[in-house]
CSV table of C-alpha atoms in Angstrom, one decimal:
chain,number,residue,atom,x,y,z
A,1,MET,CA,82.3,103.6,78.5
A,2,LEU,CA,83.0,106.6,81.4
A,3,PHE,CA,85.5,106.0,84.2
A,4,ASP,CA,84.9,108.0,87.1
A,5,SER,CA,88.2,107.8,88.7
A,6,HIS,CA,87.1,109.1,92.3
A,7,CYS,CA,83.6,109.4,94.0
A,8,HIS,CA,82.2,108.6,97.0
A,9,LEU,CA,79.2,106.6,96.4
A,10,GLN,CA,79.4,104.6,99.7
A,11,PHE,CA,78.8,107.9,101.8
A,12,LYS,CA,75.5,108.0,104.0
A,13,ILE,CA,73.8,110.5,101.5
A,14,TYR,CA,73.3,107.8,99.2
A,15,GLU,CA,71.6,105.4,101.3
A,16,LYS,CA,68.1,106.0,100.7
A,17,ASP,CA,68.2,105.9,96.7
A,18,PHE,CA,71.6,104.2,96.1
A,19,SER,CA,69.8,101.5,93.8
A,20,GLU,CA,68.5,104.6,91.8
A,21,VAL,CA,71.9,106.1,91.6
A,22,TYR,CA,73.3,102.9,90.6
A,23,LYS,CA,71.1,102.3,88.0
A,24,ARG,CA,71.9,105.5,86.4
A,25,CYS,CA,75.4,104.6,86.7
A,26,LEU,CA,75.2,101.3,84.6
A,27,GLU,CA,72.9,103.2,82.2
A,28,LYS,CA,75.5,105.5,81.3
A,29,ASP,CA,78.1,102.5,81.4
A,30,THR,CA,80.4,104.1,83.8
A,31,LEU,CA,82.9,102.3,86.0
A,32,LEU,CA,83.8,103.7,89.4
A,33,ASN,CA,86.5,104.2,91.8
A,34,VAL,CA,84.9,104.7,95.4
A,35,VAL,CA,87.3,106.4,97.5
A,36,GLY,CA,87.4,105.8,101.2
A,37,SER,CA,88.0,108.6,103.5
A,38,GLN,CA,88.7,107.0,106.6
A,39,ILE,CA,88.4,103.3,108.0
A,40,ASP,CA,84.4,103.0,107.9
A,41,THR,CA,84.0,104.5,104.6
A,42,SER,CA,87.1,102.4,103.2
A,43,ILE,CA,85.5,99.2,104.5
A,44,ARG,CA,82.4,100.2,102.5
A,45,ALA,CA,84.2,100.8,99.6
A,46,VAL,CA,85.8,97.5,99.5
A,47,GLU,CA,82.1,96.2,100.3
A,48,PHE,CA,80.9,97.8,97.5
A,49,ALA,CA,83.5,96.8,94.9
A,50,GLN,CA,83.0,93.3,96.2
A,51,LYS,CA,79.2,93.3,95.3
A,52,TYR,CA,79.3,95.3,92.3
A,53,GLU,CA,81.4,94.5,88.9
A,54,ASN,CA,81.8,98.1,87.6
A,55,ILE,CA,82.9,99.3,91.1
A,56,TYR,CA,86.7,99.3,92.3
A,57,ALA,CA,87.8,100.9,95.5
A,58,SER,CA,90.4,102.9,97.1
A,59,VAL,CA,91.4,102.8,100.8
A,60,GLY,CA,92.8,105.7,102.7
A,61,LEU,CA,92.8,108.4,105.6
A,62,HIS,CA,91.8,111.9,104.4
A,63,PRO,CA,93.9,114.6,106.4
A,64,ILE,CA,90.6,116.1,107.9
A,65,HIS,CA,89.8,112.9,109.7
A,66,LEU,CA,93.2,113.4,111.6
A,67,PHE,CA,91.9,115.9,113.9
A,68,GLU,CA,88.2,117.0,115.0
A,69,THR,CA,87.4,119.4,112.4
A,70,ARG,CA,84.1,121.5,111.8
A,71,VAL,CA,83.4,121.7,108.2
A,72,ASP,CA,81.2,124.2,106.9
A,73,GLU,CA,80.8,124.4,103.0
A,74,GLU,CA,77.9,124.9,100.8
A,75,GLU,CA,77.5,121.0,99.9
A,76,ALA,CA,78.4,120.0,103.4
A,77,ALA,CA,78.6,120.8,106.9
A,78,PHE,CA,79.9,118.2,109.3
A,79,LYS,CA,82.3,117.8,112.2
A,80,SER,CA,85.0,115.1,111.5
A,81,ARG,CA,85.8,112.0,113.4
A,82,GLU,CA,89.3,112.1,114.9
A,83,GLU,CA,91.2,108.9,113.8
A,84,ASP,CA,94.8,107.7,113.6
A,85,PHE,CA,96.4,105.5,111.0
A,86,ASP,CA,96.3,101.9,111.5
A,87,TYR,CA,98.8,100.6,109.0
A,88,ASP,CA,98.0,96.9,109.4
A,89,LYS,CA,94.3,97.4,109.3
A,90,TYR,CA,94.5,99.2,106.3
A,91,LYS,CA,96.7,96.9,104.7
A,92,LYS,CA,95.0,93.9,105.4
A,93,LEU,CA,91.8,96.2,103.6
A,94,ALA,CA,94.1,96.8,100.6
A,95,GLN,CA,94.9,93.4,99.7
A,96,ASN,CA,91.5,92.9,98.5
A,97,LYS,CA,91.9,92.2,94.6
A,98,LYS,CA,89.2,95.2,93.8
A,99,VAL,CA,91.2,97.7,95.8
A,100,ILE,CA,93.3,99.7,92.9
A,101,ALA,CA,94.6,102.5,95.2
A,102,ILE,CA,95.8,103.9,98.4
A,103,GLY,CA,93.7,107.0,99.3
A,104,GLU,CA,92.6,109.5,99.4
A,105,CYS,CA,95.5,111.2,101.8
A,106,GLY,CA,97.3,114.1,101.8
A,107,LEU,CA,97.4,117.8,103.0
A,108,GLU,CA,94.4,120.0,104.1
A,109,LEU,CA,95.1,123.3,105.4
A,110,TYR,CA,91.9,124.7,104.2
A,111,HIS,CA,89.9,123.3,107.1
A,112,LEU,CA,91.9,123.5,110.2
A,113,PRO,CA,90.7,122.3,114.0
A,114,GLU,CA,90.1,125.3,116.3
A,115,GLY,CA,92.7,125.9,118.9
A,116,LEU,CA,95.5,123.9,117.4
A,117,ASP,CA,98.7,125.4,115.8
A,118,LYS,CA,98.9,125.1,112.4
A,119,GLU,CA,102.3,123.6,112.1
A,120,LYS,CA,101.4,121.1,114.7
A,121,VAL,CA,98.4,120.2,112.3
A,122,LEU,CA,100.4,119.9,108.9
A,123,GLN,CA,103.3,118.1,110.7
A,124,LYS,CA,100.8,115.1,111.7
A,125,GLN,CA,99.3,115.2,108.3
A,126,LYS,CA,103.1,115.0,106.5
A,127,GLU,CA,103.5,111.9,109.1
A,128,ILE,CA,100.2,110.1,108.3
A,129,PHE,CA,100.5,111.0,104.5
A,130,ILE,CA,104.1,109.3,104.3
A,131,LYS,CA,102.7,106.0,106.1
A,132,GLN,CA,100.1,105.6,103.4
A,133,TYR,CA,102.6,106.5,100.8
A,134,GLU,CA,104.8,103.9,102.3
A,135,LEU,CA,101.8,101.4,102.1
A,136,ALA,CA,101.2,102.1,98.5
A,137,GLN,CA,104.8,101.4,97.7
A,138,GLU,CA,104.6,98.1,99.6
A,139,LEU,CA,101.7,97.0,97.8
A,140,CYS,CA,102.8,98.4,94.6
A,141,LEU,CA,99.3,100.6,94.4
A,142,PRO,CA,99.1,104.2,93.2
A,143,ILE,CA,98.2,106.9,95.4
A,144,ILE,CA,95.4,109.5,95.3
A,145,ILE,CA,96.5,112.8,96.7
A,146,HIS,CA,94.4,115.1,98.4
A,147,VAL,CA,95.8,118.8,98.4
A,148,ARG,CA,93.9,122.0,99.2
A,149,ASN,CA,95.8,125.4,100.1
A,150,ALA,CA,98.9,123.4,100.7
A,151,HIS,CA,100.8,122.9,97.6
A,152,GLU,CA,103.8,124.3,98.0
A,153,GLU,CA,104.2,121.7,101.1
A,154,MET,CA,102.9,119.0,99.5
A,155,ILE,CA,105.4,119.4,96.2
A,156,ASN,CA,108.4,119.9,98.7
A,157,LEU,CA,107.2,116.8,100.7
A,158,LEU,CA,106.9,114.7,97.4
A,159,LYS,CA,110.4,116.0,96.5
A,160,SER,CA,111.7,114.9,99.5
A,161,LEU,CA,110.7,111.0,99.1
A,162,LYS,CA,113.2,108.5,98.6
A,163,LYS,CA,111.3,106.6,96.1
A,164,GLU,CA,109.2,107.4,93.0
A,165,ILE,CA,105.7,108.8,93.8
A,166,TYR,CA,102.9,107.1,91.6
A,167,GLY,CA,99.6,108.3,91.8
A,168,VAL,CA,97.0,111.3,90.9
A,169,VAL,CA,96.4,114.5,92.5
A,170,HIS,CA,92.8,114.4,92.6
A,171,CYS,CA,90.4,117.4,92.0
A,172,TYR,CA,92.7,119.7,90.8
A,173,THR,CA,91.7,123.5,91.0
A,174,ASN,CA,94.8,125.6,91.0
A,175,ASN,CA,97.2,126.8,88.4
A,176,TRP,CA,99.8,125.5,85.8
A,177,LYS,CA,102.8,126.4,88.0
A,178,TYR,CA,101.8,123.7,90.4
A,179,ALA,CA,100.2,121.3,88.1
A,180,LYS,CA,103.4,121.4,86.1
A,181,GLN,CA,105.8,120.2,89.2
A,182,TYR,CA,103.1,117.6,90.0
A,183,LEU,CA,103.4,116.4,86.2
A,184,ASP,CA,107.3,116.5,86.3
A,185,LEU,CA,107.1,114.5,89.4
A,186,GLY,CA,105.2,111.8,87.1
A,187,LEU,CA,101.9,112.2,88.8
A,188,TYR,CA,98.4,112.3,86.9
A,189,ILE,CA,95.9,115.1,87.5
A,190,GLY,CA,92.4,114.5,88.3
A,191,PHE,CA,89.8,117.0,86.8
A,192,THR,CA,86.2,117.3,88.3
A,193,GLY,CA,83.1,119.3,87.5
A,194,VAL,CA,84.9,122.4,88.8
A,195,ILE,CA,86.2,122.9,85.4
A,196,THR,CA,82.2,123.3,84.1
A,197,PHE,CA,81.8,126.5,86.7
A,198,PRO,CA,81.9,130.0,85.3
A,199,PRO,CA,84.4,132.2,86.7
A,200,LYS,CA,83.9,134.2,89.6
A,201,LYS,CA,82.9,137.7,89.3
A,202,THR,CA,85.4,138.7,92.3
A,203,GLU,CA,88.1,136.5,91.1
A,204,PRO,CA,87.8,135.3,87.3
A,205,LYS,CA,91.7,134.4,87.2
A,206,VAL,CA,91.1,131.6,89.3
A,207,GLN,CA,89.0,129.8,86.7
A,208,GLU,CA,91.0,130.9,84.1
A,209,ASP,CA,94.4,129.5,85.6
A,210,LEU,CA,92.3,126.1,86.2
A,211,LEU,CA,91.2,126.2,82.5
A,212,GLU,CA,95.2,126.7,81.2
A,213,VAL,CA,96.0,123.7,82.9
A,214,VAL,CA,93.0,121.6,81.4
A,215,LYS,CA,94.7,123.0,78.0
A,216,ASN,CA,98.4,122.2,78.8
A,217,CYS,CA,98.1,119.0,80.8
A,218,PRO,CA,99.4,116.2,78.6
A,219,LEU,CA,96.6,113.9,77.5
A,220,ASP,CA,98.4,110.7,78.9
A,221,LYS,CA,98.3,112.3,82.3
A,222,LEU,CA,94.6,113.4,82.5
A,223,LEU,CA,91.8,111.8,84.5
A,224,ILE,CA,88.2,112.8,85.0
A,225,GLU,CA,86.3,112.6,88.2
A,226,THR,CA,83.1,113.9,90.1
A,227,ASP,CA,84.2,113.6,93.8
A,228,ALA,CA,80.3,113.0,94.2
A,229,PRO,CA,78.4,113.9,96.4
A,230,TYR,CA,80.3,117.0,96.2
A,231,LEU,CA,80.7,119.3,93.2
A,232,ALA,CA,78.0,118.6,90.7
A,233,PRO,CA,79.1,120.1,87.5
A,234,GLN,CA,77.5,123.5,86.3
A,235,ALA,CA,74.7,121.7,84.4
A,236,TYR,CA,73.4,120.1,87.7
A,237,ARG,CA,74.4,122.8,90.3
A,238,GLY,CA,72.4,122.8,93.3
A,239,GLN,CA,71.7,119.0,93.0
A,240,ARG,CA,73.7,116.1,94.6
A,241,CYS,CA,76.5,114.9,92.5
A,242,GLU,CA,76.3,111.5,91.1
A,243,PRO,CA,79.1,109.7,89.1
A,244,TRP,CA,77.5,109.3,86.1
A,245,MET,CA,77.7,113.3,85.7
A,246,VAL,CA,81.4,113.0,84.8
A,247,GLU,CA,80.0,113.0,81.3
A,248,GLU,CA,79.9,116.8,81.8
A,249,VAL,CA,83.5,116.9,82.7
A,250,VAL,CA,84.5,115.1,79.2
A,251,LYS,CA,82.4,117.5,77.1
A,252,LYS,CA,84.5,120.5,78.8
A,253,ILE,CA,87.8,119.0,78.4
A,254,ALA,CA,86.7,117.8,74.8
A,255,GLU,CA,85.5,121.7,74.1
A,256,ILE,CA,89.1,122.9,75.4
A,257,ARG,CA,91.0,120.6,73.7
A,258,GLN,CA,89.4,120.7,70.6
A,259,LYS,CA,88.8,116.8,70.6
A,260,THR,CA,85.5,114.6,70.3
A,261,THR,CA,83.9,113.6,73.3
A,262,GLU,CA,84.5,110.2,72.1
A,263,ASP,CA,88.3,111.0,72.2
A,264,ILE,CA,88.4,112.1,75.8
A,265,ILE,CA,86.5,109.1,77.1
A,266,GLN,CA,88.7,106.9,75.1
A,267,ILE,CA,91.8,108.5,76.5
A,268,THR,CA,90.5,108.8,79.9
A,269,VAL,CA,89.5,105.3,80.2
A,270,ASP,CA,93.1,104.0,79.0
A,271,ASN,CA,94.8,106.6,81.5
A,272,ALA,CA,92.8,105.2,84.5
A,273,ARG,CA,93.4,101.7,83.2
A,274,ARG,CA,97.0,102.5,83.2
A,275,LEU,CA,97.3,103.9,86.6
A,276,PHE,CA,95.3,101.5,88.3
A,277,LYS,CA,96.2,98.4,86.4
A,278,ILE,CA,92.9,97.4,85.6
């Protein structure tokens, strides 16, 4: 059994062939945590979880959706829809028995809305993250943390919180310096297909630093994920990512940690069950 701890199978990109994608996940015996990024995708995540036994849901508001923001990347190009965080609406949604976390939520300084001051954007992101953290605390749920180009800011924010933070830093792609600080705060670290990528010729140290984190991360704090439909592992680069491809992340971790794939599968399933209380 595999556990993709973070995917977006409810996104529209899967509408036309969802049945085939879902069948492949079943064939690979894959459990899924389908993660919301705003209210509509959070609602759909819960609907999927209610319908399918091997799907769980997380609900939250991604920082990129706090303002209208243009996103242009290799795998996606869109303009985000601005949304404010409705605490009561998300709370009602999160009380569903198949909801296992709040998120994804966090800080995003890679994509910034045009014409707005960076500090103003960051302040709003911090305010909304704290609201989602408070919801997670109220409902005794872990939190799924998105952080991009804002590790210093996120770590300082987490250290300022009054109560213990319980959750995972998803799609970790940075170095050991920051990873250790997250781990010291009690957080789990989620790794995606990015760990399977070859080093960039112009910046080889970036990948070297990431693989150092994979090597040093305590085994009981390690999660695997795809972030599907994004970040297909190297074996499938250029294709739309699907949750079952998380097996490639397992293979890479097993190689780095000198374990069997069966060992890493068992470890990551146990970790996910412990964190998400399932």
